[in-house]
Coordinates of C-alpha atoms in Angstrom, one line a residue:
M21 CA 0.0 0.0 0.0
Q22 CA 1.0 3.6 -0.5
N23 CA 1.7 6.3 2.1
K24 CA 0.3 9.0 -0.1
P25 CA -3.5 9.5 0.0
P26 CA -5.4 8.1 -3.0
R27 CA -6.3 10.6 -5.7
L28 CA -10.1 10.4 -4.9
L29 CA -9.4 11.2 -1.3
L30 CA -7.3 14.2 -2.2
I31 CA -10.0 15.5 -4.5
L32 CA -12.7 15.0 -2.0
G33 CA -10.5 16.4 0.7
I34 CA -9.8 19.6 -1.3
L35 CA -13.5 20.0 -2.0
T36 CA -14.4 19.5 1.6
I37 CA -11.6 21.9 2.8
I38 CA -12.9 24.6 0.4
N39 CA -16.5 24.1 1.4
T40 CA -16.0 23.9 5.1
G41 CA -13.3 26.6 5.1
I42 CA -15.6 29.1 3.4
A43 CA -18.5 28.1 5.6
S44 CA -16.4 28.5 8.8
L45 CA -15.0 31.9 7.7
S46 CA -18.5 33.1 6.7
G47 CA -19.8 31.9 10.1
F48 CA -17.1 33.8 12.0
A49 CA -17.7 36.9 9.9
G50 CA -21.5 36.5 10.5
I51 CA -21.0 36.2 14.2
L52 CA -18.8 39.3 14.2
T53 CA -21.1 41.4 12.0
G54 CA -24.2 40.3 13.8
P55 CA -27.7 39.8 12.4
P56 CA -29.1 41.6 9.3
S57 CA -30.5 45.0 9.9
L58 CA -34.2 45.7 10.1
E59 CA -34.0 47.3 6.7
Q60 CA -32.3 44.3 5.2
I61 CA -35.0 42.0 6.7
K62 CA -37.7 44.3 5.4
N63 CA -36.2 44.2 1.9
Q64 CA -36.1 40.4 2.0
D65 CA -39.8 40.3 3.0
I66 CA -40.7 42.7 0.2
E67 CA -38.8 40.5 -2.4
M68 CA -40.5 37.4 -1.1
A69 CA -43.9 39.1 -1.3
K70 CA -43.1 40.2 -4.9
L71 CA -42.2 36.6 -5.8
S72 CA -45.4 35.3 -4.2
K73 CA -47.4 37.8 -6.1
V74 CA -45.8 36.8 -9.4
L75 CA -46.4 33.1 -8.7
I76 CA -50.1 33.8 -7.9
Q77 CA -50.4 35.9 -11.1
Y78 CA -49.1 33.0 -13.2
K79 CA -51.4 30.5 -11.4
T80 CA -48.5 28.5 -10.0
S81 CA -49.4 25.3 -8.2
P82 CA -50.2 25.5 -4.5
E83 CA -47.2 23.3 -3.7
V84 CA -44.8 25.9 -5.1
L85 CA -46.5 28.7 -3.3
D86 CA -46.3 26.7 -0.1
L87 CA -42.6 26.1 -0.7
V88 CA -42.0 29.9 -1.1
Q89 CA -44.0 30.6 2.1
K90 CA -41.9 28.0 4.0
F91 CA -38.7 29.6 2.7
Q92 CA -40.0 33.0 3.8
F93 CA -40.8 31.6 7.3
L94 CA -37.5 29.8 7.5
T95 CA -35.6 33.0 6.6
K96 CA -37.5 34.9 9.2
A97 CA -36.9 32.3 11.9
L98 CA -33.2 32.1 11.1
N99 CA -32.9 35.9 11.2
E100 CA -34.6 35.9 14.7
N101 CA -32.1 33.3 15.9
Y102 CA -29.2 34.5 13.9
I103 CA -26.4 34.2 16.4
L104 CA -27.5 30.8 17.6
F105 CA -27.9 29.4 14.1
T106 CA -24.7 31.0 12.8
S107 CA -22.7 29.7 15.8
V108 CA -24.0 26.2 15.5
S109 CA -23.4 26.2 11.7
T110 CA -19.9 27.4 12.2
L111 CA -19.1 24.6 14.8
I112 CA -20.6 22.1 12.4
S113 CA -18.4 23.4 9.6
L114 CA -15.3 23.2 11.8
S115 CA -16.2 19.6 12.6
G116 CA -16.1 18.9 8.8
L117 CA -12.8 20.6 8.5
I118 CA -11.4 18.6 11.4
S119 CA -12.8 15.4 9.9
I120 CA -10.8 15.7 6.7
M121 CA -7.6 16.6 8.5
L122 CA -8.0 13.4 10.5
M123 CA -8.6 11.4 7.4
F124 CA -5.4 12.8 5.8
K125 CA -3.6 11.6 8.9
R126 CA -5.1 8.1 8.3
N127 CA -7.3 8.4 11.4
M128 CA -10.5 6.4 10.9
Y129 CA -12.3 8.6 13.4
G130 CA -12.1 11.3 10.7
F131 CA -14.4 9.3 8.5
H132 CA -16.8 8.8 11.4
L133 CA -16.7 12.5 12.2
Y134 CA -17.4 13.3 8.6
I135 CA -20.6 11.2 8.7
I136 CA -21.6 13.1 11.9
Y137 CA -20.8 16.4 10.2
C138 CA -23.0 15.5 7.2
L139 CA -25.9 14.5 9.3
M140 CA -25.6 17.6 11.5
S141 CA -25.3 20.0 8.6
S142 CA -28.3 18.5 6.9
T143 CA -30.5 18.7 10.0
S144 CA -29.2 21.8 11.8
M145 CA -32.2 23.9 10.8
Y146 CA -34.4 21.7 13.1
L147 CA -32.8 23.5 16.1
I148 CA -34.5 26.7 15.0
V149 CA -37.6 25.8 13.1
S150 CA -40.2 23.0 13.6
P151 CA -40.1 20.2 11.1
E152 CA -43.4 21.1 9.4
D153 CA -41.9 24.5 8.5
I154 CA -38.9 23.1 6.7
P155 CA -39.4 22.1 3.1
T156 CA -38.9 18.4 2.6
A157 CA -37.0 19.0 -0.6
V158 CA -34.3 20.9 1.2
L159 CA -33.7 18.1 3.6
L160 CA -33.8 15.4 0.9
V161 CA -31.3 17.3 -1.4
N162 CA -29.0 17.9 1.6
L163 CA -29.2 14.2 2.6
I164 CA -28.7 12.9 -0.9
I165 CA -25.6 15.0 -1.4
S166 CA -24.3 14.0 2.0
C167 CA -24.8 10.3 1.3
F168 CA -23.1 10.6 -2.1
F169 CA -20.0 12.2 -0.5
I170 CA -20.0 9.7 2.4
F171 CA -20.1 6.9 -0.2
L172 CA -17.2 8.5 -2.1
Y173 CA -15.2 8.9 1.1
S174 CA -16.0 5.2 2.0
K175 CA -14.1 4.2 -1.1
N176 CA -10.9 5.2 0.7
I177 CA -11.5 3.2 3.9
N178 CA -8.9 0.6 3.0
W179 CA -6.2 3.4 2.8
L180 CA -7.4 4.8 6.1
K181 CA -7.3 1.4 7.9
F182 CA -3.8 0.4 6.6
D183 CA -1.3 0.6 9.3
T184 CA 2.0 2.1 8.1
S185 CA 3.9 0.9 11.1
I186 CA 3.7 -2.8 9.9
K187 CA 6.9 -3.8 8.1
E188 CA 6.3 -6.0 5.1

């Protein structure tokens, strides 16, 4: 076996580092700058109201209207709990960053931490908003993407498990 990480693990690791690094930095910046101003929140509400009006005008299905309303409610709830949600999201992102660092060091716990990171990042909105107010499509897309990346990372388990201290 080789000591260098497999190419797939390197690619996935770089993608994870970019994603979690940007999310962590954005989270820290969000915590420092604080929640959006009342004017920004009002502008968001106006834009969502305009979108709803256009959708009604074009006789869009009730499901799409319901989805837009859930997004509007979700945005409002996240703005009301901005510091809590941003702090939790930042910690979750940091766990993803730590997980890949552990995997590059051939530590199997990195893979397990990555699975936890994926589940936590997909479901973190449930800390702020009740389940009936979160669009199912959002959760499904997040879980499908997470499962896909977990599957890809699992392709490298043999490299993670190989003990380099054993002499052949």
